[in-house]
Coordinates of C-alpha atoms in Angstrom, one line a residue:
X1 CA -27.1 -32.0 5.0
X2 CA -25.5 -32.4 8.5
X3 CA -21.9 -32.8 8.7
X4 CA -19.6 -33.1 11.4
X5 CA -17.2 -30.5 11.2
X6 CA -13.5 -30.6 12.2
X7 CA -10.7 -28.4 12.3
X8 CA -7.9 -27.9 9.5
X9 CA -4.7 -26.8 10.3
X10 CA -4.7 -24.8 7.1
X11 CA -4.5 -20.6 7.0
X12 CA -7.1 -19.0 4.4
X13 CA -7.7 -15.1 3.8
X14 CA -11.2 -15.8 3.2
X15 CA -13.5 -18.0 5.2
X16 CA -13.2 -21.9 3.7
X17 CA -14.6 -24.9 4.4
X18 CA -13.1 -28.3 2.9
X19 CA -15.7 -30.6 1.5
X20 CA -15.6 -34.3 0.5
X21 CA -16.3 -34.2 -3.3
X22 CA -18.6 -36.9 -2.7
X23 CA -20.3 -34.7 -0.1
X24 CA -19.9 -31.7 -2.5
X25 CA -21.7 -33.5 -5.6
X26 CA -24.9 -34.9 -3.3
X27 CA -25.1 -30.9 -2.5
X28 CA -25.1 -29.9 -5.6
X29 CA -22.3 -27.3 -5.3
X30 CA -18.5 -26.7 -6.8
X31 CA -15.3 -25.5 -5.9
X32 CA -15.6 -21.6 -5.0
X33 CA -19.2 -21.5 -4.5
X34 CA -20.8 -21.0 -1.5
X35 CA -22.2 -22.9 1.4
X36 CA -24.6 -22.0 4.7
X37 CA -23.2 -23.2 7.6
X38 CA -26.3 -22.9 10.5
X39 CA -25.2 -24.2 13.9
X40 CA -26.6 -22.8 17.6
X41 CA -28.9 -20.4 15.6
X42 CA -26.1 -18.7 13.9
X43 CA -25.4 -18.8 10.5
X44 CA -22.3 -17.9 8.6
X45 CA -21.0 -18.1 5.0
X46 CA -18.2 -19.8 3.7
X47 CA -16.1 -20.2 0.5
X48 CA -16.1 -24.3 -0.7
X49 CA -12.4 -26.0 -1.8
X50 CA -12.6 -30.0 -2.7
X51 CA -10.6 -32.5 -1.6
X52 CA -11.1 -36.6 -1.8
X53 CA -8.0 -36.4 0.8
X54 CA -8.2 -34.0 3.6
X55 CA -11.6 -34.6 4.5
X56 CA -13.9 -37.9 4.7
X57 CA -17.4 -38.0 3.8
X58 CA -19.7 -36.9 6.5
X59 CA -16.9 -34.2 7.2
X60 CA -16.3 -30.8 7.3
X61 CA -12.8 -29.2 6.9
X62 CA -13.0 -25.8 8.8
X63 CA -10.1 -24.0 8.4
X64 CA -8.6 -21.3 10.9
X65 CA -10.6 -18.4 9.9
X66 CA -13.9 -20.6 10.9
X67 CA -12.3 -21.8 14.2
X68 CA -15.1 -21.0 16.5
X69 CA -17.1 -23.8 14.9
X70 CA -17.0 -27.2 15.4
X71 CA -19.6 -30.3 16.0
X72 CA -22.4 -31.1 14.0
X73 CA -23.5 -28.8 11.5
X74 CA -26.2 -27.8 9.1
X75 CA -24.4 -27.4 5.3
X76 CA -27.2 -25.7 2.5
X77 CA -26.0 -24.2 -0.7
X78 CA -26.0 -20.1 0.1
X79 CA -27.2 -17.9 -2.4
X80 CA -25.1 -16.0 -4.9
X81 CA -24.5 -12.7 -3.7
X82 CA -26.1 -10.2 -5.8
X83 CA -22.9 -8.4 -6.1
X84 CA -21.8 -11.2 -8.5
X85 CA -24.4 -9.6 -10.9
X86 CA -23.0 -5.8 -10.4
X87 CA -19.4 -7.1 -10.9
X88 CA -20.6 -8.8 -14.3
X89 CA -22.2 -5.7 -15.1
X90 CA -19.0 -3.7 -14.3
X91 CA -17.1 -6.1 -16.5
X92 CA -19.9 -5.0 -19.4
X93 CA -19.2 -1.6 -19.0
X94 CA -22.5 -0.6 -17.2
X95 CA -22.1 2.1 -14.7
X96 CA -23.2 0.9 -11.5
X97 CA -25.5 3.4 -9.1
X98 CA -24.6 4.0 -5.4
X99 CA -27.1 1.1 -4.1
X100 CA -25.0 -1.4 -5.9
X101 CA -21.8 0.2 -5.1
X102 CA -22.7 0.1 -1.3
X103 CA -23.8 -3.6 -1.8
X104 CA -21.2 -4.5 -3.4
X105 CA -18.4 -3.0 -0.5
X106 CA -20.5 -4.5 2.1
X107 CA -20.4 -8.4 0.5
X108 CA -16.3 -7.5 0.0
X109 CA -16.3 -6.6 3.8
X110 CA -18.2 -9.4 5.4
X111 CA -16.3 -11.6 2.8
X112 CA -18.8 -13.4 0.8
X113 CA -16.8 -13.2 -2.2
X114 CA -14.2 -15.3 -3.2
X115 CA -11.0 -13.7 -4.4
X116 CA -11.6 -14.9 -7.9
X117 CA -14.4 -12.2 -8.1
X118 CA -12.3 -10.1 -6.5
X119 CA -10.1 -10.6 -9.1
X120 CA -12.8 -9.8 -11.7
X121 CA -13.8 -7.0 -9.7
X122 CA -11.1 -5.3 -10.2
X123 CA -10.2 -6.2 -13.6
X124 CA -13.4 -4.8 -14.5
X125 CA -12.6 -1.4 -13.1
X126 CA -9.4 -1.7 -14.5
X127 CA -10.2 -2.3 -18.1
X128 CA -13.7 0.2 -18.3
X129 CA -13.1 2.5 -15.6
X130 CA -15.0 4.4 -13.1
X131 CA -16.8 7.7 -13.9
X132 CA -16.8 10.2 -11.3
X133 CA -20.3 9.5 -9.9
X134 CA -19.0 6.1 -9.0
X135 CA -15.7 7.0 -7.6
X136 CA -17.8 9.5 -5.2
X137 CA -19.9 6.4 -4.1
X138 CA -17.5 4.0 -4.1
X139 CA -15.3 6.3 -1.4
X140 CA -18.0 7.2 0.3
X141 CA -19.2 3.1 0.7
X142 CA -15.8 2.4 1.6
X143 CA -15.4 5.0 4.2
X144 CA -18.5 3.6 5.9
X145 CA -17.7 0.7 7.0
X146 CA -15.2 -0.6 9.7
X147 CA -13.7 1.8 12.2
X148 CA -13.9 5.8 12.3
X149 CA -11.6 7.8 14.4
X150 CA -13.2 11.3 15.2
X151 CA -11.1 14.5 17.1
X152 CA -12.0 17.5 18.8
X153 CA -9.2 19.6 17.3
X154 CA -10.8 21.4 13.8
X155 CA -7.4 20.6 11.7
X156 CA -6.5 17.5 10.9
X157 CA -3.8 17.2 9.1
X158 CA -2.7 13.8 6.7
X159 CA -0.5 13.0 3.9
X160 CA -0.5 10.6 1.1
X161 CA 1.7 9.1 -1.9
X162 CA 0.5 7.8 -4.4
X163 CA 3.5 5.4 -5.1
X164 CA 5.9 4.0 -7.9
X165 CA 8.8 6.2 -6.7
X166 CA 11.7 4.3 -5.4
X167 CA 13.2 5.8 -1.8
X168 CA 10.1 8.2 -1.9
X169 CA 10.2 8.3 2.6
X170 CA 9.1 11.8 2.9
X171 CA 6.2 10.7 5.5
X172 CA 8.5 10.3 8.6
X173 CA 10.3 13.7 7.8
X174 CA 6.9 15.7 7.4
X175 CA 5.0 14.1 9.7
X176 CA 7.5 15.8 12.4
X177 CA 7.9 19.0 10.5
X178 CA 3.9 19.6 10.8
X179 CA 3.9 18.4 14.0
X180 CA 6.3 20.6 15.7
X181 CA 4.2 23.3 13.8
X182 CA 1.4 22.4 16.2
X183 CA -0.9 20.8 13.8
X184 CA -2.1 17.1 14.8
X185 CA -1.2 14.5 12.2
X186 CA -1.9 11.2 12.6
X187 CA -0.5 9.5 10.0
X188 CA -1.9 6.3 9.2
X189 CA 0.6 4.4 6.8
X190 CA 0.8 1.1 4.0
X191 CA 3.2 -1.8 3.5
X192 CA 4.6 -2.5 0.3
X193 CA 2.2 -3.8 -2.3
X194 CA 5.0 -3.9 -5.4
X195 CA 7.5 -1.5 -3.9
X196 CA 10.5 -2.1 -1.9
X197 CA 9.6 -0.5 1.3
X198 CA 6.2 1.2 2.6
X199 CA 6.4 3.6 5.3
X200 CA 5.2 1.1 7.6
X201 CA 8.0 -0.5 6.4
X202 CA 10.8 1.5 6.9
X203 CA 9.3 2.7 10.3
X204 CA 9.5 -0.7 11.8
X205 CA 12.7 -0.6 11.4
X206 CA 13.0 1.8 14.0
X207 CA 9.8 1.5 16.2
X208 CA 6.8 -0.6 16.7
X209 CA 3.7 0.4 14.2
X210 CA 0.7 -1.5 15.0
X211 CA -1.2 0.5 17.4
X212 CA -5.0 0.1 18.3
X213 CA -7.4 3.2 17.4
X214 CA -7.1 3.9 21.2
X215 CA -3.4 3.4 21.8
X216 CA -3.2 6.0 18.6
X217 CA -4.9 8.8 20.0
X218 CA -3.0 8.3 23.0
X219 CA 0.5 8.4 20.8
X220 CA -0.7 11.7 19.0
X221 CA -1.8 13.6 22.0
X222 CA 1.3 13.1 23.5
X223 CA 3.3 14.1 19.7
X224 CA 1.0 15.5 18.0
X225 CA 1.7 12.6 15.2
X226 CA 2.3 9.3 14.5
X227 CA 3.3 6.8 12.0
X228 CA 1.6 3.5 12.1
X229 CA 0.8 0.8 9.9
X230 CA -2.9 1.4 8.7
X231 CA -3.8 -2.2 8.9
X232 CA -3.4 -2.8 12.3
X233 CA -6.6 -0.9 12.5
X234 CA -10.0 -1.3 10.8
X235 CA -10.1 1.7 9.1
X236 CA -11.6 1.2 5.4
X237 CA -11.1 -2.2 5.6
X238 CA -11.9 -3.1 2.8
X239 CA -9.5 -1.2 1.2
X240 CA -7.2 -3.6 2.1
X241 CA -9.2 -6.6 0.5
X242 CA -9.5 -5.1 -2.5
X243 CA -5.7 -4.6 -2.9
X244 CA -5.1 -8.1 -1.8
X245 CA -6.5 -9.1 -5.5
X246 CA -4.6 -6.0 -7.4
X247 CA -0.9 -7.1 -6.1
X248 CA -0.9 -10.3 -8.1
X249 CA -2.2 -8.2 -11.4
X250 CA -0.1 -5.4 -10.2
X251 CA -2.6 -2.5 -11.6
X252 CA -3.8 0.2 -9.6
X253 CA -6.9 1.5 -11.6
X254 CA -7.6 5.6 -11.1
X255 CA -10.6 5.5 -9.8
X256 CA -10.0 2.5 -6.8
X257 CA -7.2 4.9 -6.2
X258 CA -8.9 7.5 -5.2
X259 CA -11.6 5.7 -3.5
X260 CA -8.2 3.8 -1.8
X261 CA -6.5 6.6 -0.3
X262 CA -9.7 9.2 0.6
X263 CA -11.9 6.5 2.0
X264 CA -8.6 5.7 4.3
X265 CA -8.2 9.4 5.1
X266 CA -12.1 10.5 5.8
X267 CA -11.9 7.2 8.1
X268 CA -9.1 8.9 9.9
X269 CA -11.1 11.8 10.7
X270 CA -8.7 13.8 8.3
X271 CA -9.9 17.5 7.4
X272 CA -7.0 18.2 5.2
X273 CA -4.8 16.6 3.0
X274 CA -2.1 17.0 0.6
X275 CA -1.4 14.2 -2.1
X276 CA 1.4 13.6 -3.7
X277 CA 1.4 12.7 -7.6
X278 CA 4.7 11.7 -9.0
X279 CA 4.4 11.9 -12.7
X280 CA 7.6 10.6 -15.4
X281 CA 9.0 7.6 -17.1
X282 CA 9.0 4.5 -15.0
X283 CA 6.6 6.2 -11.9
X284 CA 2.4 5.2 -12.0
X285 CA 1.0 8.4 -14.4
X286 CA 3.3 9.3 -17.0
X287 CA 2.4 12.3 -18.4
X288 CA 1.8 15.5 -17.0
X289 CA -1.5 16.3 -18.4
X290 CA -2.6 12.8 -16.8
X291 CA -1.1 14.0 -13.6
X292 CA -3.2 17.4 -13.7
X293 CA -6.3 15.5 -14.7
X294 CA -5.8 13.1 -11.6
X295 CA -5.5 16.1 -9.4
X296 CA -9.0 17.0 -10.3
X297 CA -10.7 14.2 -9.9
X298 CA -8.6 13.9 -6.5
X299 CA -9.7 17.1 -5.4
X300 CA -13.4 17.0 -6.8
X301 CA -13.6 13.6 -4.7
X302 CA -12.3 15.5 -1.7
X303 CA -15.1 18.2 -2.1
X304 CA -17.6 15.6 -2.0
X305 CA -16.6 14.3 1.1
X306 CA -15.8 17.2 3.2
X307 CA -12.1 17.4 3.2
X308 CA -9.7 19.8 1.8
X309 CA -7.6 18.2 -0.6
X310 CA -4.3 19.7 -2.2
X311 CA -2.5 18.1 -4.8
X312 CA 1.5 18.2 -5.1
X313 CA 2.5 17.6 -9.1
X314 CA 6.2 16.1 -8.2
X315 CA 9.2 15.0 -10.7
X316 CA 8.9 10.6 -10.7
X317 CA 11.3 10.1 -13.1
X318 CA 14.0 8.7 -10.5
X319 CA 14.1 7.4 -7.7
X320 CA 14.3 9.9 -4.6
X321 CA 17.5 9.4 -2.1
X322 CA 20.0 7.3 -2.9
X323 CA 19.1 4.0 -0.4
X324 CA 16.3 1.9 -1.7
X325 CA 14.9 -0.9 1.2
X326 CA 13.6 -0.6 5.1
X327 CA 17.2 -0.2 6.7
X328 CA 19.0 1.8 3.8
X329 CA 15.3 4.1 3.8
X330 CA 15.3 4.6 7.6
X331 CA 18.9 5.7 7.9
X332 CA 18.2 8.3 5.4
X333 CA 15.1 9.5 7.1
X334 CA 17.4 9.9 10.4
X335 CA 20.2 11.7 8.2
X336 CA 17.6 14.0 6.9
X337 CA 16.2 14.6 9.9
X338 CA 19.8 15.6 11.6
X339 CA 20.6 18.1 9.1
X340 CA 22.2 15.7 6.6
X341 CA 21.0 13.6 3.8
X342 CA 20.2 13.4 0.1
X343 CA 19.1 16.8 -1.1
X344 CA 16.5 15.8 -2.8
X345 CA 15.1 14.0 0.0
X346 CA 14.9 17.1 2.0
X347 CA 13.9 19.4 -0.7
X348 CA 10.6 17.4 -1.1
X349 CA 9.8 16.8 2.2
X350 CA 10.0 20.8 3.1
X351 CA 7.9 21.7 -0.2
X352 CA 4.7 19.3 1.1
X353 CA 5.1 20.4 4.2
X354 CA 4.4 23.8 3.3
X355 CA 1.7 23.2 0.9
X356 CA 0.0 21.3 3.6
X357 CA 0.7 24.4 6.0
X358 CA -0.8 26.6 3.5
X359 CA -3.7 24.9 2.9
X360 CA -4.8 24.5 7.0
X361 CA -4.0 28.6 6.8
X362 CA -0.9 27.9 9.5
X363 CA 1.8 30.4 9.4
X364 CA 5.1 28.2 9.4
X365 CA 8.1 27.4 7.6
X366 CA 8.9 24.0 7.2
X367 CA 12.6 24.4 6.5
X368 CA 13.3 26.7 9.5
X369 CA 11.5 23.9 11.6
X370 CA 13.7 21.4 9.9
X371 CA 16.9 23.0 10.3
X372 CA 16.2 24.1 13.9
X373 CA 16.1 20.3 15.1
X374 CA 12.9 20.7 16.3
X375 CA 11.6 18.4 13.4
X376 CA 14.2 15.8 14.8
X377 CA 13.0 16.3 18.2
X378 CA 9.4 15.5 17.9
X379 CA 10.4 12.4 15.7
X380 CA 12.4 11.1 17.8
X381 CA 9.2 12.1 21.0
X382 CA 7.7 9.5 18.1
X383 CA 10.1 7.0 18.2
X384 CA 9.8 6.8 22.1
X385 CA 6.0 6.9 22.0
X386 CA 6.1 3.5 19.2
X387 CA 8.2 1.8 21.6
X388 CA 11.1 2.6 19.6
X389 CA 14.6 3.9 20.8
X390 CA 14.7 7.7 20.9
X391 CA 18.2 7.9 21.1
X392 CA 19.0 5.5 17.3
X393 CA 21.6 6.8 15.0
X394 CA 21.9 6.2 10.8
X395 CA 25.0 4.6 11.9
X396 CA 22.9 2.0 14.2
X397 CA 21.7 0.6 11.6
X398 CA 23.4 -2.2 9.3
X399 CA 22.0 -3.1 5.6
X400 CA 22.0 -6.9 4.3
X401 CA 25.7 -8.1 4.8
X402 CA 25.4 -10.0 1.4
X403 CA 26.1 -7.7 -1.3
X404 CA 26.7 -7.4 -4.9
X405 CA 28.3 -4.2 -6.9
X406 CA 26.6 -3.7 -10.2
X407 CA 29.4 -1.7 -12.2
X408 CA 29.1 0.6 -15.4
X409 CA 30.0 -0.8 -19.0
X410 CA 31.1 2.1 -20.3
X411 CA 32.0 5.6 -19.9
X412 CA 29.3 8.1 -19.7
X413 CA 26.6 9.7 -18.0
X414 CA 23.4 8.6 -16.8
X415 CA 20.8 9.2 -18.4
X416 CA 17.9 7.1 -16.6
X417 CA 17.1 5.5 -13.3
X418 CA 14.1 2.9 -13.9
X419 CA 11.6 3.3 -10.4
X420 CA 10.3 0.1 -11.3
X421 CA 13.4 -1.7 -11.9
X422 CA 15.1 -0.4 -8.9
X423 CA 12.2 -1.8 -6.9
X424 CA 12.1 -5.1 -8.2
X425 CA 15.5 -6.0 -7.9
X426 CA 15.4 -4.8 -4.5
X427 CA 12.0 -6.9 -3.8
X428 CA 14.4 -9.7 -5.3
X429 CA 16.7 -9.0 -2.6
X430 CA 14.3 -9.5 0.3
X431 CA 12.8 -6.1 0.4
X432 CA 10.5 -5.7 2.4
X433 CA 10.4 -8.9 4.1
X434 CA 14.0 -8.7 5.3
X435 CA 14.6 -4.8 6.2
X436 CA 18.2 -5.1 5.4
X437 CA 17.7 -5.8 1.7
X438 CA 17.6 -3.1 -0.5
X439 CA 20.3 -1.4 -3.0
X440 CA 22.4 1.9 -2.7
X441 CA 22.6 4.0 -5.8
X442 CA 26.3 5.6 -6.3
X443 CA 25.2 7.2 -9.7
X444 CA 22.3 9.3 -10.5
X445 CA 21.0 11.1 -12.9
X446 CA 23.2 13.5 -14.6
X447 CA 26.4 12.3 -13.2
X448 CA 29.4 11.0 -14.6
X449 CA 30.2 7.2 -14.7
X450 CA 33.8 5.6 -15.8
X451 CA 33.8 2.2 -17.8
X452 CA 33.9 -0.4 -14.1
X453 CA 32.8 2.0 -11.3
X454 CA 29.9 0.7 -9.2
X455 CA 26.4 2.2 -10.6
X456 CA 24.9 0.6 -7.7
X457 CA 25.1 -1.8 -4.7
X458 CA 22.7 -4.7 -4.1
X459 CA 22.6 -5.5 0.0
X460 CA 20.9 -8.8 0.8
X461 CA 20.0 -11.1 4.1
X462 CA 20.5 -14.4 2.6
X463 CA 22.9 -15.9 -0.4
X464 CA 20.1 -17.1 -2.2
X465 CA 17.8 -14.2 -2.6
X466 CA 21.6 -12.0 -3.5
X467 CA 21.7 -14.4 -6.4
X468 CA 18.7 -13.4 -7.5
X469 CA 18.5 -9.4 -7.7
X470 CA 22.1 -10.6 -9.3
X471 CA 20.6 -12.5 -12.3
X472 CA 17.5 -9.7 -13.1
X473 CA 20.7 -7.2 -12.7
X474 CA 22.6 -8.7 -15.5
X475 CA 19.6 -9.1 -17.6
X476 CA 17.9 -6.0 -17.6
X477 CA 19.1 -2.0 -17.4
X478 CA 18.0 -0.6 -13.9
X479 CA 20.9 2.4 -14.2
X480 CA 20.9 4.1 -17.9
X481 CA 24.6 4.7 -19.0
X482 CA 25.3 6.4 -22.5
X483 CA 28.1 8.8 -23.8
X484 CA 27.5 12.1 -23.3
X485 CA 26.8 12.6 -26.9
X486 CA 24.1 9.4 -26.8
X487 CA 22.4 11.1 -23.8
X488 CA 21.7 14.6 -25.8
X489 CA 19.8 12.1 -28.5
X490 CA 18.2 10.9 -25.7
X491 CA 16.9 13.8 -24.6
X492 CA 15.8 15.4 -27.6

C-alpha cells in the first residue's frame, strides 16, 4: 500500500507510525503490530497506533522518532519478530539458550518490540527466573551491543549499588578517595528509577553529567575519575530499554540485575569492581542468606566475563545520611568530603573504598586519603572538569523553600526508618525532577523522640507537590516511634 506520509508533532520512545483505521483494516494489521516502511531503498520498522482523527486515509502519521521520512511510502505488514516466540517461551518457563538470548537483545536494541512485550518480557523473568547459564548470556548479549570504551591502563576500577537505600551517595565520595589513590575510575552512573535521587542525580546538582565517550576519557585523564550519567552514552543500551518497562511494575528481577549492572561495567572497560548489596527490612534483598547467595551469582557472573568482582554485604535497614533528595544528597557529599557529615555516610564510603583497593592489590588507606583533603581535592579537580564550580560550598546550596515538619505522636524511640517510604514521599515531593525536593531526617534509629518534636522535614519546589508528600505522610508510618518498652518487643 503507498501512503503519503506526514509528520506528527507527537514524542514516542519507540518508533510509531499513526495509521487511518480504515487504512489499518485494508492492511490487515492492529494496533501494536508492525509495519515495513520501504522508501529510497531503505527499509525500517515501525510500531502501528490507530486513529480515525489524527490522520486521513491515504496518510501516514510519522512521529518524531521517524522524522527523516517523509513523501510517498511503501506500508507492508512486517513480520513478527521471532523474539515474540522466546519471550512466550520465557513466560512458560522454558530456559532459553544463548542464540535466543542474543536475538532477543538485538530486536530490544534496534526496537522492534513494542513496550507491551517488553512488559511481558520482563514479567516473564520476573515471575520464573533466570538460571545462571542465561544470566551469563544474557550479560554477555547485552554487553555487545552499543558502545565499548577500552584503556591502556591494566586496572580499572568501578563501583556499583544495587539500590533501595535512601541517601545511599557513597559514589561521589569514593570515586575521589580511589582516585587520589592513583587508580582510574570512571564512573558511569543512573538516574532514579523509583528512588529519590540517582547519582546522576545528585551530581547535577553540582556539575554537568552528560559527557560523550570521548569527552569522558578526556575528564578521567585529567582526574583520574568521573561521575557522569550513563545514559548520555551508548553503553549497554539496552539496559536502559529494558528498565524503561520495569519502572512502571517497579520489580527488579535477580538475574536482569546482574546482567544490568555487569553488562554496564564490561561496556566500560571495567577490570574490577566492588558491588554493593544492602540487605534488611524495607531495602531490595531482605535477608542475609539472600544477600550471600546474590554475591555469588554476582561474582560467578563476573568470572565469566573477565572482571574481578567483590561484593560488599552492607546494613539496608535505614536509610544512610540524614538528607534524602538531589540538593539535601549533594550537600552531604560536600560535608563528607570536608571532613564533616553524617557518620555513617563516611564510614561506608571508607569501607568500599578499601575493599576495592584490596581487591586491585593497591596499598592505600581510604580514610587517611579522606581525612588528608586530598579526597576533596580531586572531587572538586572533578567538579571543574564537569563544568561545575570547584569552589561550591554545602552552604551554597538551598533545599525546596516549601516545607512541611512531620512531628512525633508520642514519646519514644525509633525503632524503624522505612527506605521505601522515605523515598516515595520524597518522589511525592518532586524528587528527582526538582533537586530541591527531598526530606531531612532529625530522628534516626535508636534515638530518642518527645510526643511533638519533628521526626522529619519534607522540603518541596512547588505548593502542590508539598501537599502531596503531606497526605502519604499522614497516612502511612515512614519514621517508627514506640516506647522504649514497645521497641524491646520489637526487636525480639
Amino acid at each position: 500500500m503507498q501512503l503519503l506520509a506526514e509528520p506528527i508533532d507527537i514524542g514516542t520512545r519507540s518508533p510509531t507510525v499513526l495509521l487511518n483505521e480504515s487504512d489499518a483494516a485494508e492492511l490487515g494489521v492492529h494496533a501494536l503490530e508492525r509495519v515495513q516502511l520501504r522508501r529510497d531503498g531503505r527499509t525500517t520498522i515501525a510500531i502501528v497506533e490507530l486513529t480515525d482523527e489524527l490522520v486521513s486515509e491515504g496518510t501516514l502519521g510519522v512521529t518524531r522518532r521517524l522524522g527523516h521520512i517523509e513523501g510517498e511510502v511503501e506500508v507492508s505488514v512486517a513480520p513478527q519478530p521471532d523474539s515474540v516466540y522466546y519471550i512466550r517461551k520465557k513466560l512458560d518457563d522454558i530456559e532459553l539458550e544463548a542464540d535466543e538470548l542474543s536475538q532477543l537483545v538485538r530486536d530490544i536494541y534496534e526496537e522492534r518490540l513494542a513496550d507491551v512485550e517488553l512488559g511481558a518480557y520482563v514479567s516473564g523473568i520476573y515471575t520464573n527466573g533466570l538460571s545462571m547459564e542465561e544470566t551469563m548470556h544474557l550479560t554477555e548479549s547485552m554487553a555487545d551491543v552499543g558502545e565499548t570504551i577500552t584503556w591502556e591502563e591494566p586496572v580499572i576500577a568501578d563501583k556499583h549499588s544495587i539500590g533501595g537505600v535512601a541517601g545511599n551517595r557513597v559514589t561521589p565520595i569514593l570515586v575521589p578517595i580511589v582516585a587520589a589513590a592513583g587508580l582510574k575510575i570512571p564512573k558511569t552512573s543512573s538516574r532514579a528509577v523509583t528512588s529519590a535521587a540517582g547519582t546522576a542525580d545528585t551530581m547535577e546538582v553540582l556539575c554537568d553529567v552528560e559527557f560523550s565517550v570521548a569527552e569522558i576519557r578526556d575528564i578521567v585523564g585529567k582526574t583520574g575519575g568521573c561521575l557522569v550519567w550513563g545514559g548520555a552514552v551508548n553503553l549497554s543500551p539496552v539496559d536502559d530499554r529494558i528498565i524503561r518497562a520495569e519502572t512502571p511494575l517497579s520489580i527488579d528481577p535477580k538475574g536482569q540485575l546482574i546482567a544490568s549492572v555487569l553488562s554496564k561495567k564490561k561496556s566500560a572497560g571495567s577490570t574490577n569492581v566492588v558491588v554493593d548489596i544492602p540487605y534488611g527490612e524495607g531495602a531490595k534483598v531482605e535477608s542475609l542468606a539472600e544477600a550471600r547467595e546474590l554475591a555469588k551469582d554476582f561474582n560467578r557472573v563476573g568470572d565469566h566475563l573477565g572482571m574481578a568482582v567483590e561484593c560488599a554485604i552492607t546494613n539496608g535497614v535505614a536509610p544512610v545520611g540524614r538528607g534524602v533528595g538531589p540538593v539535601l544528597e549533594a550537600r552531604e557529599v560536600l560535608a563528607t568530603l570536608a571532613g564533616g557529615g553524617p557518620n555513617d555516610l563516611r564510614v561506608k564510603a571508607i569501607r568500599l573504598a578499601d575493599v576495592l583497593f584490596e581487591s586491585v592489590g593497591v596499598d592505600a588507606d581510604a580514610a587517611e586519603i579522606l581525612d588528608s583533603g586530598q579526597a576533596e581535592e580531586t572531587f572538586r579537580e572533578i567538579l571543574a572538569a564537569q563544568n561545575g564550580d570547584p569552589d561550591v560550598e554545602a552552604a551554597d546550596l538551598s533545599p525546596g523553600r516549601h516545607t512541611v515538619a512531620v512531628r512525633a505522636d508520642r514519646d519514644g524511640v525509633v525503632t524503624h526508618v522505612n527506605n521505601r517510604l522515605v523515598n516515595e514521599v520524597a518522589r511525592r515531593a518532586g524528587a528527582p525532577r526538582d533537586p530541591g525536593a527531598g526530606l531531612e531526617l532529625h530522628r534516626r534509629v535508636g534515638e530518642m523522640a518527645a510526643s511533638g518534636e519533628t521526626l522529619f522535614t519534607v522540603h518541596a519546589e512547588s505548593e502542590d507537590k508539598l501537599a502531596d508528600a503531606k497526605a502519604l505522610s499522614e497516612r502511612v508510618e515512614t519514621v517508627r516511634v514506640r516506647h522504649p518498652d514497645e521497641a524491646l518487643v520489637d526487636r525480639v
